[in-house]
CHARMM-style PDB file with segment names, atoms N, HN, CA, C and O in Angstrom:
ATOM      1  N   UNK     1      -7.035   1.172  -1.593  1.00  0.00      PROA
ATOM      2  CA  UNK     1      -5.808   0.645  -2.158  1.00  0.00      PROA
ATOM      3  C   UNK     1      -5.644  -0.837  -1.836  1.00  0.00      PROA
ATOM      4  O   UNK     1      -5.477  -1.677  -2.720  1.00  0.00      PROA
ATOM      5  N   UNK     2      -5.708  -1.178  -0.304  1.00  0.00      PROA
ATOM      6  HN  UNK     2      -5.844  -0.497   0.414  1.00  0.00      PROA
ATOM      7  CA  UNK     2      -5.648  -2.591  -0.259  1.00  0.00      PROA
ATOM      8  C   UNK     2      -6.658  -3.818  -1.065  1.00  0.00      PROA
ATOM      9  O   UNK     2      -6.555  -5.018  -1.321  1.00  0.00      PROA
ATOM     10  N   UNK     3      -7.808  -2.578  -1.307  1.00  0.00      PROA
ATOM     11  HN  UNK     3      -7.892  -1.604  -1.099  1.00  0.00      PROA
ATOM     12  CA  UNK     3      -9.047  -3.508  -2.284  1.00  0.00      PROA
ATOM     13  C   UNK     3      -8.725  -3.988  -3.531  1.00  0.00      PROA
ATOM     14  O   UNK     3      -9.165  -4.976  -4.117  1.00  0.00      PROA
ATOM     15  N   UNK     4      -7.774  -3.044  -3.925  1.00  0.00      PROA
ATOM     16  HN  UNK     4      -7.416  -2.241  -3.448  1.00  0.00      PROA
ATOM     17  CA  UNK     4      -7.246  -2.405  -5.390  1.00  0.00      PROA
ATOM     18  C   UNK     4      -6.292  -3.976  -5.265  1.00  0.00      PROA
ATOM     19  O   UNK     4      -6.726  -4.934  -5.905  1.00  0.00      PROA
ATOM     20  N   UNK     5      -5.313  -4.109  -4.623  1.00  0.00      PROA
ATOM     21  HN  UNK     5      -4.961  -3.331  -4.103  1.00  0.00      PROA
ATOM     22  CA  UNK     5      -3.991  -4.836  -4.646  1.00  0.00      PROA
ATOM     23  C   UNK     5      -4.512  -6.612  -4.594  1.00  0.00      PROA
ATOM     24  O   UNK     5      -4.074  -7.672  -5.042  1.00  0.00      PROA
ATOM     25  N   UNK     6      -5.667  -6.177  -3.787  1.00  0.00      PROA
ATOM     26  HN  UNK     6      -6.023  -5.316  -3.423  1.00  0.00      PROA
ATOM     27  CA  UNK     6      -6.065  -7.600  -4.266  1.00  0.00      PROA
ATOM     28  C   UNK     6      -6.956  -8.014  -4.872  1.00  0.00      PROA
ATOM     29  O   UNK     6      -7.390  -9.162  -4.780  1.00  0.00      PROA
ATOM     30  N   UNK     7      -7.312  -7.271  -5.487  1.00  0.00      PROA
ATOM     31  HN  UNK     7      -6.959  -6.338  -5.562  1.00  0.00      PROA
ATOM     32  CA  UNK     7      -8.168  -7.652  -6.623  1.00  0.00      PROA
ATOM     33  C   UNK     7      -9.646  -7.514  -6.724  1.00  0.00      PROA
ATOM     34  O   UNK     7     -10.325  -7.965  -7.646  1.00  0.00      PROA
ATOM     35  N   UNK     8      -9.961  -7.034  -5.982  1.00  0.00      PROA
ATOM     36  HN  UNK     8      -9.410  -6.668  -5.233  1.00  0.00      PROA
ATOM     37  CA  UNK     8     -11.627  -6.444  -5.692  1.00  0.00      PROA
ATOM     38  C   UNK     8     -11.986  -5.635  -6.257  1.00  0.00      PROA
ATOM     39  O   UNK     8     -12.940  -5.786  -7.020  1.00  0.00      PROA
ATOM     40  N   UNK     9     -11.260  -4.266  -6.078  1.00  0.00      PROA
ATOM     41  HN  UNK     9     -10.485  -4.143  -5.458  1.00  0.00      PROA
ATOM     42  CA  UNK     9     -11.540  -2.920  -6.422  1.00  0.00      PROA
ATOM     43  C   UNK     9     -10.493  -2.756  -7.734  1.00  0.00      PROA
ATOM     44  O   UNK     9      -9.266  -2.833  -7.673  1.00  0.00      PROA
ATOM     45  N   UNK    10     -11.527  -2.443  -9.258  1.00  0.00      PROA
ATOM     46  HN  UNK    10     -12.523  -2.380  -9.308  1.00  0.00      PROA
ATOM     47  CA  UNK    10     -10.890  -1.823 -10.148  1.00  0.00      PROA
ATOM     48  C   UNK    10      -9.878  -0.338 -10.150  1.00  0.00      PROA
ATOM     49  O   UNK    10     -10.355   0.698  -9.687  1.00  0.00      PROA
ATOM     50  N   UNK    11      -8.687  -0.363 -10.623  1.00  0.00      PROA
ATOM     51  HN  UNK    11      -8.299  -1.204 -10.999  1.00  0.00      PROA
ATOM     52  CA  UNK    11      -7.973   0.999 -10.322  1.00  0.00      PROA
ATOM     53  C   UNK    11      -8.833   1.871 -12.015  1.00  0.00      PROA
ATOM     54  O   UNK    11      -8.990   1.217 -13.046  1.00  0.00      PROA
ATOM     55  N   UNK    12      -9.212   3.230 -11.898  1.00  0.00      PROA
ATOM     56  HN  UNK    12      -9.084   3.761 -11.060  1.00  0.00      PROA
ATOM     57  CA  UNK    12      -9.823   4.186 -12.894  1.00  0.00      PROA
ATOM     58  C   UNK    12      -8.826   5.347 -13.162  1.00  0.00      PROA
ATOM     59  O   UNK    12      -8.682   5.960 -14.220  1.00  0.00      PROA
ATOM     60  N   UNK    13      -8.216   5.510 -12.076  1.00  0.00      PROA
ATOM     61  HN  UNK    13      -8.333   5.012 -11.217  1.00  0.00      PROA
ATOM     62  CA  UNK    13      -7.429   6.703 -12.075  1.00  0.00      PROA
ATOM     63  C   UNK    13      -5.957   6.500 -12.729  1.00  0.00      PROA
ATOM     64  O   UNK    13      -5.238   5.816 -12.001  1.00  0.00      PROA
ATOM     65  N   UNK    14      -5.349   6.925 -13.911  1.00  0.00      PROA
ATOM     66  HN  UNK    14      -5.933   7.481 -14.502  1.00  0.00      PROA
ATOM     67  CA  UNK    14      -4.558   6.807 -14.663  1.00  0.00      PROA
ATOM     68  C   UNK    14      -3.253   6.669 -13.887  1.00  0.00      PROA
ATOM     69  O   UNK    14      -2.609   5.620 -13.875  1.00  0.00      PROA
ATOM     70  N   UNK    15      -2.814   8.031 -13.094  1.00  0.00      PROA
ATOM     71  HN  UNK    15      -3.338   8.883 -13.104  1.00  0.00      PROA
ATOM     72  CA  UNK    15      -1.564   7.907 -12.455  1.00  0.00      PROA
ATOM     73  C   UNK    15      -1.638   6.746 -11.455  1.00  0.00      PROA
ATOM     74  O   UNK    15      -0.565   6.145 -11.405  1.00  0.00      PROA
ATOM     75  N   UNK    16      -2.426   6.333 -10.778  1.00  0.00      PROA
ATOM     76  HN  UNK    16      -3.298   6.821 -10.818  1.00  0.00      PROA
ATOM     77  CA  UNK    16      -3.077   5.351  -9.938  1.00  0.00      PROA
ATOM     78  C   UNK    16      -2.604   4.266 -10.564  1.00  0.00      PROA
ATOM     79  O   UNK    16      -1.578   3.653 -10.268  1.00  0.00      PROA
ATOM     80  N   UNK    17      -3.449   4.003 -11.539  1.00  0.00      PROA
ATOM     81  HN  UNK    17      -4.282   4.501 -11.779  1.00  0.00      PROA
ATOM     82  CA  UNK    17      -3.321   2.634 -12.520  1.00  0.00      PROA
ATOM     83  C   UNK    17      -1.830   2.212 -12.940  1.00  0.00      PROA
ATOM     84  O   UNK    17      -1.579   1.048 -13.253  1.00  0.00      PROA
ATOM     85  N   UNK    18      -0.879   3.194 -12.929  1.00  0.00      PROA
ATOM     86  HN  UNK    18      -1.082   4.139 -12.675  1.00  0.00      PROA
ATOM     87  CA  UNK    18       0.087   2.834 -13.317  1.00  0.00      PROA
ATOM     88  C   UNK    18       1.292   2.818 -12.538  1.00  0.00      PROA
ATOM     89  O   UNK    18       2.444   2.733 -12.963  1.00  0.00      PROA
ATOM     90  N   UNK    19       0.727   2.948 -10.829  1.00  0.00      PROA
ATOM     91  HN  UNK    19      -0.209   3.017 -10.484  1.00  0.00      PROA
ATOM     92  CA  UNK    19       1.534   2.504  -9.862  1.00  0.00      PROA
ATOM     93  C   UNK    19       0.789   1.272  -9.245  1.00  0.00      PROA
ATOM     94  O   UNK    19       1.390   0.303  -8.783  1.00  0.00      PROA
ATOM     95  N   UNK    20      -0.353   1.377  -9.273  1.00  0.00      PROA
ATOM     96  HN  UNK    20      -0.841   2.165  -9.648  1.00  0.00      PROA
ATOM     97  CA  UNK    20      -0.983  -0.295  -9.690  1.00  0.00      PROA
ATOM     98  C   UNK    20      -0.235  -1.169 -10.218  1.00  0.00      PROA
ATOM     99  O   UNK    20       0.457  -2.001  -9.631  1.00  0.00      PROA
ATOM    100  N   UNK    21      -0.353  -1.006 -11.342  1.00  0.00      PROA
ATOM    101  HN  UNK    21      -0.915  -0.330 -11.820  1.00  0.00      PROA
ATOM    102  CA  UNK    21       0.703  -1.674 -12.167  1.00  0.00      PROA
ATOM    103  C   UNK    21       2.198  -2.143 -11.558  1.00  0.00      PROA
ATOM    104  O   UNK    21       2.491  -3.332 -11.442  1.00  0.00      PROA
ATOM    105  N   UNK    22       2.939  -1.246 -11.251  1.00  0.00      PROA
ATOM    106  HN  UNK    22       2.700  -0.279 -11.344  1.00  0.00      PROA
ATOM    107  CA  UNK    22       4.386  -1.326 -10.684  1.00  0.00      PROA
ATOM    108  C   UNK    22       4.388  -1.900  -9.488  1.00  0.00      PROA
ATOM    109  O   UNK    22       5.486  -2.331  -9.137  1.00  0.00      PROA
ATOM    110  N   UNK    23       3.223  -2.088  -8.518  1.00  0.00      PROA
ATOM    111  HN  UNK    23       2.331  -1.739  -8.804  1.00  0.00      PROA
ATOM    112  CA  UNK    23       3.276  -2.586  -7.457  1.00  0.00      PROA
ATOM    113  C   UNK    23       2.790  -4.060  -7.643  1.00  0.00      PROA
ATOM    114  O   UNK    23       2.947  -4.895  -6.752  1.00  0.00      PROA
ATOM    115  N   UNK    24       2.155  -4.363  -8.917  1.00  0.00      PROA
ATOM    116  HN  UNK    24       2.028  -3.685  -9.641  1.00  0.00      PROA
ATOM    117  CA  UNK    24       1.364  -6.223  -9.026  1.00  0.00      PROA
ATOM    118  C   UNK    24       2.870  -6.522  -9.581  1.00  0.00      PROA
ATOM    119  O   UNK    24       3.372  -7.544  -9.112  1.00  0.00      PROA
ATOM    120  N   UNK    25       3.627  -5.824 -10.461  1.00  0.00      PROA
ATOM    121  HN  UNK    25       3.219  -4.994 -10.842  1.00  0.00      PROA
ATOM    122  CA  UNK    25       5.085  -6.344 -10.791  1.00  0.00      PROA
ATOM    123  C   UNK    25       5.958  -6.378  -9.695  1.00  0.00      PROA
ATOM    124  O   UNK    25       6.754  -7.313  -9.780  1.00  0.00      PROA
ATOM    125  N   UNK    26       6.107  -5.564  -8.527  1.00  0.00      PROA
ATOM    126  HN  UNK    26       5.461  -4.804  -8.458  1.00  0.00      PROA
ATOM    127  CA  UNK    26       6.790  -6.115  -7.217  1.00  0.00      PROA
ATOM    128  C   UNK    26       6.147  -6.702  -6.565  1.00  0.00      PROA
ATOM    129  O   UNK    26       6.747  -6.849  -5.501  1.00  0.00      PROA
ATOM    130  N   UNK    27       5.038  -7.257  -6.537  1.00  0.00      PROA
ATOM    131  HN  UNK    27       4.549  -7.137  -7.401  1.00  0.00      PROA
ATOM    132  CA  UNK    27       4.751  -8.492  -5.652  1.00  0.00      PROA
ATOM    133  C   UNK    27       4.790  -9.563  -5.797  1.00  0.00      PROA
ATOM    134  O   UNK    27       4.361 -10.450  -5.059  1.00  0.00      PROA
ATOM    135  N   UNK    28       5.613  -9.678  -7.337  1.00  0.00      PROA
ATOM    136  HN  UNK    28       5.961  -8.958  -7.937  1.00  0.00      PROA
ATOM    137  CA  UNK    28       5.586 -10.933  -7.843  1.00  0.00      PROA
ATOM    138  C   UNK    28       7.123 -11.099  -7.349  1.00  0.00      PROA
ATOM    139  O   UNK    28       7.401 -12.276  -7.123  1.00  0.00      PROA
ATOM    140  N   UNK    29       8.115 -10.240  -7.146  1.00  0.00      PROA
ATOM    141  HN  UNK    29       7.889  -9.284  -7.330  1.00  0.00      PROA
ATOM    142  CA  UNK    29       9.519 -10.321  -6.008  1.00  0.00      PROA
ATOM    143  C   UNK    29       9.109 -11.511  -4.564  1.00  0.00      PROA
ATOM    144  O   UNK    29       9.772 -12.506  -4.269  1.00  0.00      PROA
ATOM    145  N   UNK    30       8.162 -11.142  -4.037  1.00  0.00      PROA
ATOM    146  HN  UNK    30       7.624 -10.334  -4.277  1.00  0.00      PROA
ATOM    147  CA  UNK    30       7.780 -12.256  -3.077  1.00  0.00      PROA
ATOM    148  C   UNK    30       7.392 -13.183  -3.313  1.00  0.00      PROA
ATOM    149  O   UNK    30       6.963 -13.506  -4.421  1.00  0.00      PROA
ATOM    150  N   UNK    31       7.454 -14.168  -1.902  1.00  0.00      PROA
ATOM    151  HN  UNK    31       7.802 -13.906  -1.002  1.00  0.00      PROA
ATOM    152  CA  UNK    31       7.359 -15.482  -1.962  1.00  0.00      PROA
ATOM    153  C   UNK    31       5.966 -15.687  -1.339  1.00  0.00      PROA
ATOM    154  O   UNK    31       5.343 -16.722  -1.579  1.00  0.00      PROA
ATOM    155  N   UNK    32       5.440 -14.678  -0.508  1.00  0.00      PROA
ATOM    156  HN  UNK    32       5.946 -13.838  -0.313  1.00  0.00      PROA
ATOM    157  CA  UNK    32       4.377 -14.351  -0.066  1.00  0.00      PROA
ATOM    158  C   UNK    32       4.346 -13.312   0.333  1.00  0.00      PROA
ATOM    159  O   UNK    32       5.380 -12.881   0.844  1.00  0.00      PROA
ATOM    160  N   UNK    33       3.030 -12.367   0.269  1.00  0.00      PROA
ATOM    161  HN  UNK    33       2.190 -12.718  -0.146  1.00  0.00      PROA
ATOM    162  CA  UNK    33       2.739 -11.259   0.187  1.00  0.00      PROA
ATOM    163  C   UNK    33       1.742 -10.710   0.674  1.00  0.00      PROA
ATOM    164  O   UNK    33       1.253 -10.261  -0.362  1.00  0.00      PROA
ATOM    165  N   UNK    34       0.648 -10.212   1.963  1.00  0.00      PROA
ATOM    166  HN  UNK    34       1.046 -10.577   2.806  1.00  0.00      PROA
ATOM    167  CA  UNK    34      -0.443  -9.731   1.952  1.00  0.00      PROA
ATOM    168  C   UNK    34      -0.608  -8.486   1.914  1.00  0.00      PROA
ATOM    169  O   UNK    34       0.386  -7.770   1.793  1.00  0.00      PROA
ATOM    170  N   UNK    35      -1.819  -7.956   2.002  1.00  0.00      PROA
ATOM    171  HN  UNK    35      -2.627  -8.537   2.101  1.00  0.00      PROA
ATOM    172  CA  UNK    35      -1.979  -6.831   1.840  1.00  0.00      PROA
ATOM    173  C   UNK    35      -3.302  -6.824   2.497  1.00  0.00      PROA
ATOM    174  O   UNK    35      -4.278  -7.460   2.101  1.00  0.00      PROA
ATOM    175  N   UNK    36      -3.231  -5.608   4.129  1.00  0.00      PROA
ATOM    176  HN  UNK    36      -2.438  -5.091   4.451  1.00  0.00      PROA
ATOM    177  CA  UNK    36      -4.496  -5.932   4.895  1.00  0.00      PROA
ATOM    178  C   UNK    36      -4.949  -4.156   5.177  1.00  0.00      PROA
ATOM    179  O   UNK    36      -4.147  -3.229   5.067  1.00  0.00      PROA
ATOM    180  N   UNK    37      -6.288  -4.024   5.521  1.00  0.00      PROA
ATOM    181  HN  UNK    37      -6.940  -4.777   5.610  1.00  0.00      PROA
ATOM    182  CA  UNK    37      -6.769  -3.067   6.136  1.00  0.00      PROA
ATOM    183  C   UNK    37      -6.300  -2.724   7.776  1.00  0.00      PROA
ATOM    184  O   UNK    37      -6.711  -3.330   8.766  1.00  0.00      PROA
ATOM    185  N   UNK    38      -5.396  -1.663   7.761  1.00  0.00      PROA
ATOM    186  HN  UNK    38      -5.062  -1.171   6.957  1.00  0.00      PROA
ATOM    187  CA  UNK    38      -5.579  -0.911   8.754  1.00  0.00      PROA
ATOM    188  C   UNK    38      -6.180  -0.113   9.555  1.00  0.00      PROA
ATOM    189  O   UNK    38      -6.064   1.033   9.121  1.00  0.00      PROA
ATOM    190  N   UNK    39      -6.775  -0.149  10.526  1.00  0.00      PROA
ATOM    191  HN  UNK    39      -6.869  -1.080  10.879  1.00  0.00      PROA
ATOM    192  CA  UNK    39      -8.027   1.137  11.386  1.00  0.00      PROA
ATOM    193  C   UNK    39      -7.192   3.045  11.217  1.00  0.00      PROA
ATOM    194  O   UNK    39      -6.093   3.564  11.412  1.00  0.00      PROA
ATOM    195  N   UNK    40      -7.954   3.278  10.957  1.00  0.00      PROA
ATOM    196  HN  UNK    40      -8.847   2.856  10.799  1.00  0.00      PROA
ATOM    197  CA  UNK    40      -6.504   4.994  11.545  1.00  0.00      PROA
ATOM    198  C   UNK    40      -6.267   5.014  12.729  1.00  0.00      PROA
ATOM    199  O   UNK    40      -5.557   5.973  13.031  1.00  0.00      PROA
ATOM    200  N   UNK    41      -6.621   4.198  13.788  1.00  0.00      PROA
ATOM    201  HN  UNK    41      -7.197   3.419  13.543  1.00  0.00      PROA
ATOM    202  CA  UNK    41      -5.939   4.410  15.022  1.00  0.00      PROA
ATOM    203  C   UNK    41      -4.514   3.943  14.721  1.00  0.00      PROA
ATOM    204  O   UNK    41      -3.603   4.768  14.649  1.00  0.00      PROA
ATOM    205  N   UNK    42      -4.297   2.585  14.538  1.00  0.00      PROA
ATOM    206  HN  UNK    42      -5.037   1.915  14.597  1.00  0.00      PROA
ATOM    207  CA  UNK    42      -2.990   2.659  14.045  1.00  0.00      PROA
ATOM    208  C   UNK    42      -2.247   2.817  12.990  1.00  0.00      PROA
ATOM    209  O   UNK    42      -1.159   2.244  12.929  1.00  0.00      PROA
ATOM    210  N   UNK    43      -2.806   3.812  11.727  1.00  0.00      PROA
ATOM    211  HN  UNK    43      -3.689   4.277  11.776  1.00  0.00      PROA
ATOM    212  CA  UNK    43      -2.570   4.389  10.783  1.00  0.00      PROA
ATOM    213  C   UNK    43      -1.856   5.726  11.388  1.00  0.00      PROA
ATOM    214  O   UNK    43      -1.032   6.334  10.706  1.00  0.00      PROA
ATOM    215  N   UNK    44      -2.276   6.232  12.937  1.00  0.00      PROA
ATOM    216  HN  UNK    44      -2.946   5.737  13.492  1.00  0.00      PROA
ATOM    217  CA  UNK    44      -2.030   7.485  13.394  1.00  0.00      PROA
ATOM    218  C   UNK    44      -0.638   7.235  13.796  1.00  0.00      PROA
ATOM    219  O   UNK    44       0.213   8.107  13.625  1.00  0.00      PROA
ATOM    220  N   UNK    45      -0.266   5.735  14.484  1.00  0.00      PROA
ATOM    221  HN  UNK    45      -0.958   5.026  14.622  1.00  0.00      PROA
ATOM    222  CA  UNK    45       0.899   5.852  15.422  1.00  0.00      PROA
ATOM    223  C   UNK    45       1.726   5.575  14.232  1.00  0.00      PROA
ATOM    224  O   UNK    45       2.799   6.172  14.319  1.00  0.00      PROA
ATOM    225  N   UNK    46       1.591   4.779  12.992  1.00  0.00      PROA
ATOM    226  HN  UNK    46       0.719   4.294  12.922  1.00  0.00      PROA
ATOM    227  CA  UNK    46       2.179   4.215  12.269  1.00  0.00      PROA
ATOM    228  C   UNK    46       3.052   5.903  11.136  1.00  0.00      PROA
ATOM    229  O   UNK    46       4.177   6.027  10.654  1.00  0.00      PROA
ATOM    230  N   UNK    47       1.901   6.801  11.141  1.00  0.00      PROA
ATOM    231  HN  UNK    47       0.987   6.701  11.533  1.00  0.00      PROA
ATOM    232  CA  UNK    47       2.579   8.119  10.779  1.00  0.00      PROA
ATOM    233  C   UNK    47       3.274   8.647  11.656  1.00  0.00      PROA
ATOM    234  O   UNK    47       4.270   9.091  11.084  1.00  0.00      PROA
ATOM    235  N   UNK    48       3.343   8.949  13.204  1.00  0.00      PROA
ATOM    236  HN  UNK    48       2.535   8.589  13.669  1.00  0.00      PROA
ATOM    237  CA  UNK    48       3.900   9.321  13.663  1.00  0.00      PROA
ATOM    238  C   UNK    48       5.423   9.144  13.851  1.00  0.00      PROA
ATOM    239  O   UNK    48       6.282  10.022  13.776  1.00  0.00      PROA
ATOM    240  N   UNK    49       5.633   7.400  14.194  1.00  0.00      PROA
ATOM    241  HN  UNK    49       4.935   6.687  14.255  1.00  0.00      PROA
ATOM    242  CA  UNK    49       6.948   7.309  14.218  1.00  0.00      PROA
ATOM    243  C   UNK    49       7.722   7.060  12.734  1.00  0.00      PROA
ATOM    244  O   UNK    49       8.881   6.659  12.838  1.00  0.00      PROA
ATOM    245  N   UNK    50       7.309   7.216  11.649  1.00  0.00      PROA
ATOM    246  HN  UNK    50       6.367   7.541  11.565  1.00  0.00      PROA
ATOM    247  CA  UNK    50       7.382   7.386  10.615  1.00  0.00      PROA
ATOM    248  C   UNK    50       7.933   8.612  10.350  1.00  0.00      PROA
ATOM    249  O   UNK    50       8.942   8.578   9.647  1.00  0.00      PROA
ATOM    250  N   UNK    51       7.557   9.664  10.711  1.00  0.00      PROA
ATOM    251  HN  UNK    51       6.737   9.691  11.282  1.00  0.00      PROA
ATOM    252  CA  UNK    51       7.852  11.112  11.279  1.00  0.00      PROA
ATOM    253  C   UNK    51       9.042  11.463  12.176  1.00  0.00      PROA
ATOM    254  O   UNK    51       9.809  12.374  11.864  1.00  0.00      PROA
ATOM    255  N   UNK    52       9.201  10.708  13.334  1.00  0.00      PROA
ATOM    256  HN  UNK    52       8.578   9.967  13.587  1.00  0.00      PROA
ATOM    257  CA  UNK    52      10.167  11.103  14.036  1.00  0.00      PROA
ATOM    258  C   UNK    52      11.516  10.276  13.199  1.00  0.00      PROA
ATOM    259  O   UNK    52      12.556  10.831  12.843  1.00  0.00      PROA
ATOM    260  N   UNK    53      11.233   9.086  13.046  1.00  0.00      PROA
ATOM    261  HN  UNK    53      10.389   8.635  13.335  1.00  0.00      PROA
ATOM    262  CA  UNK    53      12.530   8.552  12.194  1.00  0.00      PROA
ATOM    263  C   UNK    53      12.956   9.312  11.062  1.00  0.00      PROA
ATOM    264  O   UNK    53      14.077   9.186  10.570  1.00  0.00      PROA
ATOM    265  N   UNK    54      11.868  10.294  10.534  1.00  0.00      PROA
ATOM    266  HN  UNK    54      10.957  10.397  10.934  1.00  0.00      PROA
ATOM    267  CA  UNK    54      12.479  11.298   9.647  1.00  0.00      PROA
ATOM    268  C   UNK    54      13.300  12.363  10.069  1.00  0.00      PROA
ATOM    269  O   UNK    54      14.236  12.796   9.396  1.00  0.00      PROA
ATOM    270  N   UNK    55      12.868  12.915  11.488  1.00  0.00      PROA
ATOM    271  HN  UNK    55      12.108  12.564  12.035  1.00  0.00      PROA
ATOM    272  CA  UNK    55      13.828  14.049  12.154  1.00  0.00      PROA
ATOM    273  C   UNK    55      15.061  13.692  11.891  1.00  0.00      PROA
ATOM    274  O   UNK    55      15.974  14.093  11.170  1.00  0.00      PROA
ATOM    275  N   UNK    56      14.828  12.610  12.852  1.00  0.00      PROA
ATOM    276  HN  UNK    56      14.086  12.284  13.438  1.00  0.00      PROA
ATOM    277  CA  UNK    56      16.829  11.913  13.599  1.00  0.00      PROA
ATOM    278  C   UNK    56      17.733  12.114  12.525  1.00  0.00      PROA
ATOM    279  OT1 UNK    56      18.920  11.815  12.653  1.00  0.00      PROA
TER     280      UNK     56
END
């Protein structure tokens, strides 16, 4: 996805392509914008408290 957003990686997948789409039209809302690769180590903590802020 982050390949996708910036322009590397073609989107193929239809439903894909057309939140592709909706997301190059909100990034044009910013003034600057990146979009970087995360490891799953902190992809893991980043779900987790993601999770508990859903309990509360």
């Amino acid at each position: 996805l982050v390949k996708q957003m910036n322009g590397l990686y073609r989107v193929k997948d239809n439903l894909l392509s057309q939140l592709f789409l909706l997301g190059q039209h909100l990034k044009k809302s910013f003034e600057k914008i990146e979009f970087i690769q995360i490891s799953h180590s902190e992809n893991k903590e980043a779900d987790h408290l993601a999770n508990v802020a859903i309990l509360k």
